[in-house]
PDB file of C-alpha atoms in Angstrom:
ATOM      1  CA  MET A   1      -0.037   0.079  -0.003  1.00 19.00           C
ATOM      2  CA  SER A   2       1.264   3.328  -0.805  1.00 24.00           C
ATOM      3  CA  PRO A   3       2.507   5.502   2.216  1.00 27.00           C
ATOM      4  CA  ASP A   4       0.364   8.442   0.868  1.00 32.00           C
ATOM      5  CA  THR A   5      -2.878   6.487   1.511  1.00 30.00           C
ATOM      6  CA  ASP A   6      -1.807   4.217   4.428  1.00 35.00           C
ATOM      7  CA  THR A   7      -2.460   6.383   7.597  1.00 33.00           C
ATOM      8  CA  THR A   8      -4.502   3.566   9.466  1.00 32.00           C
ATOM      9  CA  THR A   9      -3.645   2.185  12.838  1.00 33.00           C
ATOM     10  CA  ASP A  10      -2.867  -1.335  11.654  1.00 35.00           C
ATOM     11  CA  THR A  11      -1.199  -3.773  13.933  1.00 29.00           C
ATOM     12  CA  ALA A  12       2.475  -4.674  13.821  1.00 30.00           C
ATOM     13  CA  SER A  13       1.890  -7.807  11.803  1.00 30.00           C
ATOM     14  CA  ASP A  14       0.426  -5.883   9.007  1.00 34.00           C
ATOM     15  CA  ALA A  15       3.596  -4.208   7.934  1.00 34.00           C
ATOM     16  CA  PRO A  16       7.270  -5.198   8.011  1.00 34.00           C
ATOM     17  CA  ASP A  17       8.393  -1.744   9.002  1.00 43.00           C
ATOM     18  CA  ALA A  18       6.041  -1.748  12.141  1.00 41.00           C
ATOM     19  CA  VAL A  19       7.680  -5.038  13.268  1.00 36.00           C
ATOM     20  CA  VAL A  20      11.052  -3.406  13.049  1.00 42.00           C
ATOM     21  CA  LEU A  21       9.845  -0.394  15.173  1.00 46.00           C
ATOM     22  CA  GLU A  22       8.143  -2.395  17.820  1.00 47.00           C
ATOM     23  CA  SER A  23      10.152  -5.489  18.419  1.00 42.00           C
ATOM     24  CA  ALA A  24      12.974  -6.348  15.928  1.00 46.00           C
ATOM     25  CA  VAL A  25      15.481  -3.945  17.399  1.00 49.00           C
ATOM     26  CA  GLY A  26      17.477  -5.370  20.291  1.00 60.00           C
ATOM     27  CA  ASP A  27      17.497  -3.450  23.539  1.00 70.00           C
ATOM     28  CA  PRO A  28      14.737  -0.965  24.575  1.00 73.00           C
ATOM     29  CA  VAL A  29      17.002   1.981  24.333  1.00 76.00           C
ATOM     30  CA  THR A  30      18.159   1.350  20.750  1.00 76.00           C
ATOM     31  CA  GLN A  31      14.512   0.535  19.872  1.00 78.00           C
ATOM     32  CA  GLY A  32      13.631   3.898  21.387  1.00 79.00           C
ATOM     33  CA  LEU A  33      16.284   5.724  19.403  1.00 82.00           C
ATOM     34  CA  VAL A  34      15.084   3.898  16.048  1.00 83.00           C
ATOM     35  CA  ASN A  35      11.540   5.025  16.863  1.00 83.00           C
ATOM     36  CA  LEU A  36      12.560   8.668  17.348  1.00 86.00           C
ATOM     37  CA  LEU A  37      14.637   8.938  14.330  1.00 87.00           C
ATOM     38  CA  VAL A  38      12.101   7.361  11.942  1.00 88.00           C
ATOM     39  CA  VAL A  39       9.298   9.575  13.382  1.00 91.00           C
ATOM     40  CA  ILE A  40      11.433  12.798  13.098  1.00 92.00           C
ATOM     41  CA  GLY A  41      12.566  11.815   9.545  1.00 91.00           C
ATOM     42  CA  ASP A  42       8.941  11.241   8.421  1.00 93.00           C
ATOM     43  CA  ASN A  43       7.821  14.483   9.881  1.00 95.00           C
ATOM     44  CA  LYS A  44      10.705  16.449   8.262  1.00 93.00           C
ATOM     45  CA  TYR A  45      10.070  14.623   4.935  1.00 93.00           C
ATOM     46  CA  PHE A  46       6.310  15.592   4.773  1.00 95.00           C
ATOM     47  CA  LEU A  47       6.986  19.138   6.101  1.00 96.00           C
ATOM     48  CA  GLY A  48       9.459  19.652   3.460  1.00 94.00           C
ATOM     49  CA  ARG A  49       7.305  18.042   0.612  1.00 94.00           C
ATOM     50  CA  HIS A  50       4.204  20.148   1.589  1.00 95.00           C
ATOM     51  CA  LEU A  51       6.196  23.415   1.929  1.00 94.00           C
ATOM     52  CA  SER A  52       7.813  22.908  -1.592  1.00 93.00           C
ATOM     53  CA  GLN A  53       4.411  23.378  -3.244  1.00 91.00           C
ATOM     54  CA  TRP A  54       4.388  26.946  -1.853  1.00 92.00           C
ATOM     55  CA  SER A  55       7.789  27.935  -3.355  1.00 87.00           C
ATOM     56  CA  VAL A  56       5.645  29.308  -6.217  1.00 85.00           C
ATOM     57  CA  GLY A  57       2.739  30.423  -4.200  1.00 81.00           C
ATOM     58  CA  ALA A  58       4.046  32.200  -1.076  1.00 84.00           C
ATOM     59  CA  PRO A  59       3.186  35.945  -0.910  1.00 86.00           C
ATOM     60  CA  GLY A  60       6.138  37.928  -2.252  1.00 83.00           C
ATOM     61  CA  LEU A  61       9.228  36.781  -4.157  1.00 82.00           C
ATOM     62  CA  GLU A  62      11.505  36.790  -1.093  1.00 84.00           C
ATOM     63  CA  ALA A  63       9.252  34.577   0.853  1.00 84.00           C
ATOM     64  CA  ALA A  64       8.879  32.141  -2.100  1.00 88.00           C
ATOM     65  CA  VAL A  65      12.631  31.768  -2.545  1.00 90.00           C
ATOM     66  CA  ALA A  66      13.070  31.120   1.234  1.00 88.00           C
ATOM     67  CA  VAL A  67      10.313  28.555   1.209  1.00 91.00           C
ATOM     68  CA  ALA A  68      12.170  26.668  -1.528  1.00 92.00           C
ATOM     69  CA  ALA A  69      15.265  26.641   0.532  1.00 91.00           C
ATOM     70  CA  VAL A  70      13.591  25.716   3.730  1.00 91.00           C
ATOM     71  CA  SER A  71      11.578  22.865   2.050  1.00 92.00           C
ATOM     72  CA  GLN A  72      14.769  21.407   0.436  1.00 92.00           C
ATOM     73  CA  GLY A  73      16.534  21.650   3.755  1.00 90.00           C
ATOM     74  CA  HIS A  74      13.827  19.582   5.416  1.00 90.00           C
ATOM     75  CA  LEU A  75      13.986  16.927   2.731  1.00 91.00           C
ATOM     76  CA  GLY A  76      17.698  16.761   2.995  1.00 88.00           C
ATOM     77  CA  GLN A  77      17.531  16.374   6.656  1.00 87.00           C
ATOM     78  CA  ALA A  78      15.202  13.532   6.464  1.00 88.00           C
ATOM     79  CA  ARG A  79      17.332  11.660   4.007  1.00 84.00           C
ATOM     80  CA  ALA A  80      20.223  12.154   6.187  1.00 82.00           C
ATOM     81  CA  LEU A  81      18.586  10.442   9.140  1.00 84.00           C
ATOM     82  CA  PHE A  82      16.990   7.434   7.421  1.00 83.00           C
ATOM     83  CA  PRO A  83      20.354   5.700   6.449  1.00 80.00           C
ATOM     84  CA  PHE A  84      21.510   5.854   9.976  1.00 79.00           C
ATOM     85  CA  VAL A  85      18.338   4.087  11.046  1.00 79.00           C
ATOM     86  CA  ASP A  86      19.194   1.239   8.687  1.00 75.00           C
ATOM     87  CA  ASP A  87      22.785   1.075  10.341  1.00 75.00           C
ATOM     88  CA  LEU A  88      21.015   0.674  13.770  1.00 74.00           C
ATOM     89  CA  ILE A  89      18.931  -2.093  12.725  1.00 73.00           C
ATOM     90  CA  ASP A  90      21.700  -3.944  10.840  1.00 68.00           C
ATOM     91  CA  GLY A  91      20.556  -5.388   7.753  1.00 62.00           C
ATOM     92  CA  ILE A  92      16.933  -4.487   7.849  1.00 67.00           C
ATOM     93  CA  GLU A  93      15.972  -1.551   5.561  1.00 70.00           C
ATOM     94  CA  ILE A  94      13.326   0.642   7.069  1.00 70.00           C
ATOM     95  CA  GLY A  95      12.968   2.609   3.800  1.00 67.00           C
ATOM     96  CA  THR A  96      11.647   6.058   3.329  1.00 72.00           C
ATOM     97  CA  PRO A  97       8.121   7.457   2.654  1.00 79.00           C
ATOM     98  CA  ASP A  98       8.815   7.743  -0.947  1.00 76.00           C
ATOM     99  CA  THR A  99      10.094   4.293  -1.441  1.00 74.00           C
ATOM    100  CA  GLY A 100       6.858   2.293  -0.947  1.00 66.00           C
ATOM    101  CA  ARG A 101       7.139   1.901   2.878  1.00 72.00           C
ATOM    102  CA  SER A 102       3.819   0.583   4.138  1.00 72.00           C
ATOM    103  CA  ARG A 103       3.376   2.783   7.138  1.00 80.00           C
ATOM    104  CA  ARG A 104       4.103   6.487   7.724  1.00 84.00           C
ATOM    105  CA  TYR A 105       4.977   8.111  11.071  1.00 89.00           C
ATOM    106  CA  ASN A 106       4.000  11.791  10.543  1.00 93.00           C
ATOM    107  CA  MET A 107       1.597  13.947  12.390  1.00 95.00           C
ATOM    108  CA  ALA A 108      -1.842  13.907  11.190  1.00 94.00           C
ATOM    109  CA  CYS A 109      -1.553  17.619  10.291  1.00 94.00           C
ATOM    110  CA  LEU A 110       1.045  16.651   7.693  1.00 95.00           C
ATOM    111  CA  ASP A 111      -1.135  13.949   5.970  1.00 94.00           C
ATOM    112  CA  ASP A 112      -2.320  16.285   3.192  1.00 94.00           C
ATOM    113  CA  GLU A 113      -1.025  19.313   1.222  1.00 95.00           C
ATOM    114  CA  PHE A 114      -1.233  22.689   2.788  1.00 96.00           C
ATOM    115  CA  ASP A 115      -4.350  24.273   1.204  1.00 93.00           C
ATOM    116  CA  SER A 116      -3.505  27.817   2.407  1.00 94.00           C
ATOM    117  CA  TRP A 117      -0.536  29.974   3.214  1.00 94.00           C
ATOM    118  CA  PRO A 118      -1.726  30.260   6.882  1.00 95.00           C
ATOM    119  CA  GLN A 119      -1.728  26.573   7.169  1.00 96.00           C
ATOM    120  CA  ALA A 120       1.815  26.353   5.904  1.00 95.00           C
ATOM    121  CA  VAL A 121       2.957  29.039   8.189  1.00 95.00           C
ATOM    122  CA  ALA A 122       1.259  27.378  11.213  1.00 96.00           C
ATOM    123  CA  SER A 123       2.862  24.041  10.449  1.00 96.00           C
ATOM    124  CA  LEU A 124       6.383  25.364   9.847  1.00 94.00           C
ATOM    125  CA  LEU A 125       6.197  27.377  13.077  1.00 96.00           C
ATOM    126  CA  LEU A 126       4.838  24.619  15.341  1.00 97.00           C
ATOM    127  CA  VAL A 127       6.021  21.348  13.880  1.00 96.00           C
ATOM    128  CA  ASP A 128       9.787  22.185  12.992  1.00 92.00           C
ATOM    129  CA  PRO A 129      10.836  23.255  16.514  1.00 94.00           C
ATOM    130  CA  ALA A 130       9.221  20.247  18.066  1.00 95.00           C
ATOM    131  CA  LEU A 131      11.357  17.944  15.919  1.00 93.00           C
ATOM    132  CA  ASP A 132      14.476  19.868  16.711  1.00 89.00           C
ATOM    133  CA  ILE A 133      13.709  19.792  20.442  1.00 92.00           C
ATOM    134  CA  ILE A 134      14.007  15.925  20.294  1.00 90.00           C
ATOM    135  CA  LEU A 135      17.124  16.093  18.407  1.00 88.00           C
ATOM    136  CA  ARG A 136      18.706  18.554  20.966  1.00 87.00           C
ATOM    137  CA  ALA A 137      17.668  16.303  23.784  1.00 88.00           C
ATOM    138  CA  LEU A 138      19.579  13.337  22.388  1.00 83.00           C
ATOM    139  CA  GLU A 139      23.038  12.837  24.034  1.00 67.00           C
ATOM    140  CA  ASP A 140      25.748  10.296  23.928  1.00 60.00           C
ATOM    141  CA  THR A 141      24.758   8.949  20.564  1.00 66.00           C
ATOM    142  CA  GLN A 142      27.198   7.572  17.971  1.00 66.00           C
ATOM    143  CA  GLU A 143      29.599   9.926  16.540  1.00 72.00           C
ATOM    144  CA  GLU A 144      28.137   9.895  12.928  1.00 68.00           C
ATOM    145  CA  LEU A 145      24.480  10.596  14.308  1.00 73.00           C
ATOM    146  CA  GLU A 146      25.862  13.475  16.386  1.00 74.00           C
ATOM    147  CA  ARG A 147      27.373  14.878  13.279  1.00 75.00           C
ATOM    148  CA  ARG A 148      24.179  14.496  11.193  1.00 75.00           C
ATOM    149  CA  ILE A 149      22.095  16.027  14.084  1.00 78.00           C
ATOM    150  CA  GLY A 150      24.556  18.960  14.433  1.00 76.00           C
ATOM    151  CA  ARG A 151      24.127  19.835  10.708  1.00 76.00           C
ATOM    152  CA  VAL A 152      20.301  19.607  11.023  1.00 77.00           C
ATOM    153  CA  LEU A 153      20.279  21.868  14.142  1.00 76.00           C
ATOM    154  CA  GLU A 154      22.503  24.480  12.438  1.00 77.00           C
ATOM    155  CA  GLU A 155      19.807  24.804   9.650  1.00 76.00           C
ATOM    156  CA  ALA A 156      17.159  24.779  12.139  1.00 75.00           C
ATOM    157  CA  GLN A 157      17.999  28.250  13.416  1.00 78.00           C
ATOM    158  CA  PHE A 158      17.059  29.811   9.860  1.00 83.00           C
ATOM    159  CA  HIS A 159      13.976  27.799   9.636  1.00 84.00           C
ATOM    160  CA  THR A 160      12.694  28.859  13.008  1.00 86.00           C
ATOM    161  CA  SER A 161      13.532  32.515  12.414  1.00 89.00           C
ATOM    162  CA  PHE A 162      11.890  32.375   8.994  1.00 90.00           C
ATOM    163  CA  ALA A 163       8.696  30.876  10.470  1.00 91.00           C
ATOM    164  CA  MET A 164       8.546  33.462  13.153  1.00 94.00           C
ATOM    165  CA  GLY A 165       8.842  36.279  10.556  1.00 93.00           C
ATOM    166  CA  ARG A 166       6.207  34.835   8.425  1.00 93.00           C
ATOM    167  CA  VAL A 167       3.691  34.944  11.334  1.00 96.00           C
ATOM    168  CA  SER A 168       4.283  38.669  11.881  1.00 95.00           C
ATOM    169  CA  ALA A 169       4.304  39.381   8.225  1.00 94.00           C
ATOM    170  CA  LEU A 170       1.060  37.599   7.501  1.00 94.00           C
ATOM    171  CA  LEU A 171      -0.877  39.377  10.191  1.00 96.00           C
ATOM    172  CA  GLU A 172       0.632  42.707   9.185  1.00 95.00           C
ATOM    173  CA  ALA A 173      -0.039  42.527   5.540  1.00 93.00           C
ATOM    174  CA  TYR A 174      -3.187  40.403   5.587  1.00 93.00           C
ATOM    175  CA  PRO A 175      -5.047  41.150   8.855  1.00 94.00           C
ATOM    176  CA  GLN A 176      -8.201  39.568   7.517  1.00 96.00           C
ATOM    177  CA  SER A 177      -6.304  36.119   7.504  1.00 94.00           C
ATOM    178  CA  ARG A 178      -6.016  36.149  11.291  1.00 96.00           C
ATOM    179  CA  PRO A 179      -9.138  33.661  11.901  1.00 97.00           C
ATOM    180  CA  ASP A 180      -7.575  31.322   9.287  1.00 97.00           C
ATOM    181  CA  LEU A 181      -4.217  31.393  11.028  1.00 97.00           C
ATOM    182  CA  VAL A 182      -5.737  30.931  14.572  1.00 97.00           C
ATOM    183  CA  GLU A 183      -7.682  27.857  13.140  1.00 97.00           C
ATOM    184  CA  ALA A 184      -4.634  26.428  11.537  1.00 96.00           C
ATOM    185  CA  LEU A 185      -2.491  27.050  14.546  1.00 97.00           C
ATOM    186  CA  SER A 186      -5.053  25.485  16.811  1.00 96.00           C
ATOM    187  CA  SER A 187      -5.239  22.402  14.854  1.00 93.00           C
ATOM    188  CA  VAL A 188      -1.587  21.830  14.580  1.00 96.00           C
ATOM    189  CA  MET A 189      -0.918  22.823  18.377  1.00 96.00           C
ATOM    190  CA  ASP A 190      -3.193  19.792  19.434  1.00 94.00           C
ATOM    191  CA  GLU A 191      -1.078  17.571  17.260  1.00 95.00           C
ATOM    192  CA  VAL A 192       2.353  18.706  18.544  1.00 97.00           C
ATOM    193  CA  LEU A 193       1.363  18.830  22.385  1.00 97.00           C
ATOM    194  CA  ALA A 194       0.284  15.226  22.012  1.00 97.00           C
ATOM    195  CA  TRP A 195       3.419  14.317  19.789  1.00 95.00           C
ATOM    196  CA  PHE A 196       5.776  14.617  22.736  1.00 96.00           C
ATOM    197  CA  GLY A 197       3.819  11.741  24.491  1.00 95.00           C
ATOM    198  CA  PRO A 198       2.149  11.366  27.820  1.00 96.00           C
ATOM    199  CA  SER A 199       3.998  11.913  31.124  1.00 95.00           C
ATOM    200  CA  GLY A 200       6.194   8.956  32.107  1.00 93.00           C
ATOM    201  CA  GLU A 201       5.939   7.338  28.843  1.00 92.00           C
ATOM    202  CA  ALA A 202       7.859   4.025  29.117  1.00 87.00           C
ATOM    203  CA  GLY A 203      10.208   4.478  25.948  1.00 83.00           C
ATOM    204  CA  VAL A 204      11.176   7.998  26.790  1.00 88.00           C
ATOM    205  CA  ALA A 205      11.797   7.052  30.435  1.00 90.00           C
ATOM    206  CA  ALA A 206      14.069   4.236  29.406  1.00 86.00           C
ATOM    207  CA  MET A 207      16.108   6.409  27.170  1.00 87.00           C
ATOM    208  CA  LYS A 208      16.414   9.235  29.804  1.00 90.00           C
ATOM    209  CA  ASP A 209      17.312   6.554  32.429  1.00 90.00           C
ATOM    210  CA  ALA A 210      20.103   5.323  30.062  1.00 87.00           C
ATOM    211  CA  GLY A 211      21.432   8.852  29.499  1.00 87.00           C
ATOM    212  CA  LEU A 212      20.379   9.000  25.806  1.00 86.00           C
ATOM    213  CA  LEU A 213      17.739  11.755  26.397  1.00 90.00           C
ATOM    214  CA  THR A 214      18.263  14.714  28.571  1.00 91.00           C
ATOM    215  CA  MET A 215      14.485  15.540  29.059  1.00 94.00           C
ATOM    216  CA  ASP A 216      11.331  13.575  29.672  1.00 95.00           C
ATOM    217  CA  ASN A 217       8.014  14.117  27.879  1.00 96.00           C
ATOM    218  CA  ASP A 218       6.815  17.046  29.872  1.00 97.00           C
ATOM    219  CA  GLU A 219      10.217  18.768  29.903  1.00 97.00           C
ATOM    220  CA  MET A 220      10.377  18.492  26.126  1.00 96.00           C
ATOM    221  CA  ARG A 221       6.813  19.915  25.799  1.00 97.00           C
ATOM    222  CA  GLN A 222       7.735  22.856  27.877  1.00 97.00           C
ATOM    223  CA  ALA A 223      11.168  23.312  25.949  1.00 97.00           C
ATOM    224  CA  TRP A 224       9.075  23.536  22.808  1.00 97.00           C
ATOM    225  CA  LEU A 225       6.575  26.088  24.350  1.00 98.00           C
ATOM    226  CA  ASP A 226       9.697  28.097  25.370  1.00 97.00           C
ATOM    227  CA  VAL A 227      10.292  28.561  21.614  1.00 95.00           C
ATOM    228  CA  VAL A 228       6.805  29.016  20.153  1.00 97.00           C
ATOM    229  CA  GLY A 229       5.107  30.537  23.184  1.00 97.00           C
ATOM    230  CA  PRO A 230       6.784  33.918  22.968  1.00 97.00           C
ATOM    231  CA  VAL A 231       5.923  34.161  19.245  1.00 97.00           C
ATOM    232  CA  LEU A 232       2.289  33.560  19.985  1.00 97.00           C
ATOM    233  CA  VAL A 233       2.236  36.020  22.923  1.00 97.00           C
ATOM    234  CA  ASP A 234       4.082  38.793  20.865  1.00 96.00           C
ATOM    235  CA  ASN A 235       1.589  38.382  17.918  1.00 97.00           C
ATOM    236  CA  GLY A 236      -1.531  38.340  20.161  1.00 97.00           C
ATOM    237  CA  LEU A 237      -2.389  34.836  19.418  1.00 97.00           C
ATOM    238  CA  ALA A 238      -1.707  33.099  22.805  1.00 97.00           C
ATOM    239  CA  ASP A 239      -5.205  33.793  24.319  1.00 97.00           C
ATOM    240  CA  ASP A 240      -6.873  32.483  21.142  1.00 97.00           C
ATOM    241  CA  LEU A 241      -4.953  29.195  21.531  1.00 97.00           C
ATOM    242  CA  GLY A 242      -5.327  28.838  25.214  1.00 97.00           C
ATOM    243  CA  VAL A 243      -1.650  29.274  25.871  1.00 98.00           C
ATOM    244  CA  ALA A 244      -0.323  31.303  28.844  1.00 97.00           C
ATOM    245  CA  GLY A 245       2.599  31.397  31.286  1.00 96.00           C
ATOM    246  CA  GLY A 246       6.251  31.901  30.683  1.00 94.00           C
ATOM    247  CA  PRO A 247       9.446  30.051  30.232  1.00 93.00           C
ATOM    248  CA  GLY A 248       9.402  26.410  31.743  1.00 92.00           C
ATOM    249  CA  ASP A 249       6.035  27.106  33.242  1.00 96.00           C
ATOM    250  CA  TRP A 250       3.492  27.230  30.289  1.00 98.00           C
ATOM    251  CA  THR A 251      -0.096  26.193  30.384  1.00 97.00           C
ATOM    252  CA  PHE A 252      -1.943  24.915  27.409  1.00 97.00           C
ATOM    253  CA  PRO A 253      -5.243  23.228  26.348  1.00 94.00           C
ATOM    254  CA  GLU A 254      -6.127  19.793  27.533  1.00 95.00           C
ATOM    255  CA  ILE A 255      -4.465  17.122  25.314  1.00 96.00           C
ATOM    256  CA  PRO A 256      -6.865  14.682  23.819  1.00 95.00           C
ATOM    257  CA  TRP A 257      -4.908  11.576  24.935  1.00 96.00           C
ATOM    258  CA  ASP A 258      -7.840   9.213  24.058  1.00 96.00           C
ATOM    259  CA  ARG A 259      -6.959   9.986  20.245  1.00 95.00           C
ATOM    260  CA  PHE A 260      -3.216   9.562  20.645  1.00 95.00           C
ATOM    261  CA  ASN A 261      -1.685   6.781  18.555  1.00 91.00           C
ATOM    262  CA  ALA A 262       1.520   6.027  20.423  1.00 88.00           C
ATOM    263  CA  LEU A 263       3.118   3.983  17.694  1.00 81.00           C
ATOM    264  CA  GLN A 264       2.659   6.484  14.854  1.00 83.00           C
ATOM    265  CA  ARG A 265       2.821   9.603  17.208  1.00 88.00           C
ATOM    266  CA  ARG A 266      -0.290  11.199  15.783  1.00 92.00           C
ATOM    267  CA  LEU A 267      -3.771  11.946  16.744  1.00 94.00           C
ATOM    268  CA  ASP A 268      -6.432   9.589  15.152  1.00 92.00           C
ATOM    269  CA  GLY A 269      -9.924  10.692  14.094  1.00 79.00           C
TER     270      GLY A 269
END
């Protein structure tokens, strides 16, 4: 089945790649690392692919050129992470979303193309920093992975700055688009808040106990809000989204855990 259409919550026995992610990797810590890298790679891949369609539709030539660079950056980052996963699972090729892999591990907000510029801006602002928070939290990994992560995080500074600037520019140039932006941000925020996982999640706890992750689920969620929260506050969007507080102590809307698919790191339904 094509990865573009397979977004179901099938069981592990339905897809070879699911077996790899759930049980075919040796120790739980390595298994957790494989899970994280595949999930991050898939999200960067689909974020980049959907953004690329706005390289000819973004408002203004400068923004269009920057979107093309950002989208290519994300696709390159994804392709840098997938081969390392194959090395970790030694001889079992996990594959990429564009090579017929049977299951995809992206947030539901990245299932389809961005049908508006506000949706593209909201996704870039909220999704990208979340992926980078996980990468920053990884420690004591293999030298080659650390090198690749370092390259990804160098590019991330430009991506985040660009996204922040697009929020302000959109509201200033097109104030009538504010309701559409708020709606897009609200939908994506639910996804990302859940994406970090529930408090005390076993896989994350095992990786933190082993010294591979420096933060647990709640700490990563707060670190992400430390990045995006000030942008929402500065642009008068925080109240609309139910976000309040400050660094390390943000409050946010209730997360719909009953819809959270832990394997694919996404909200169902």
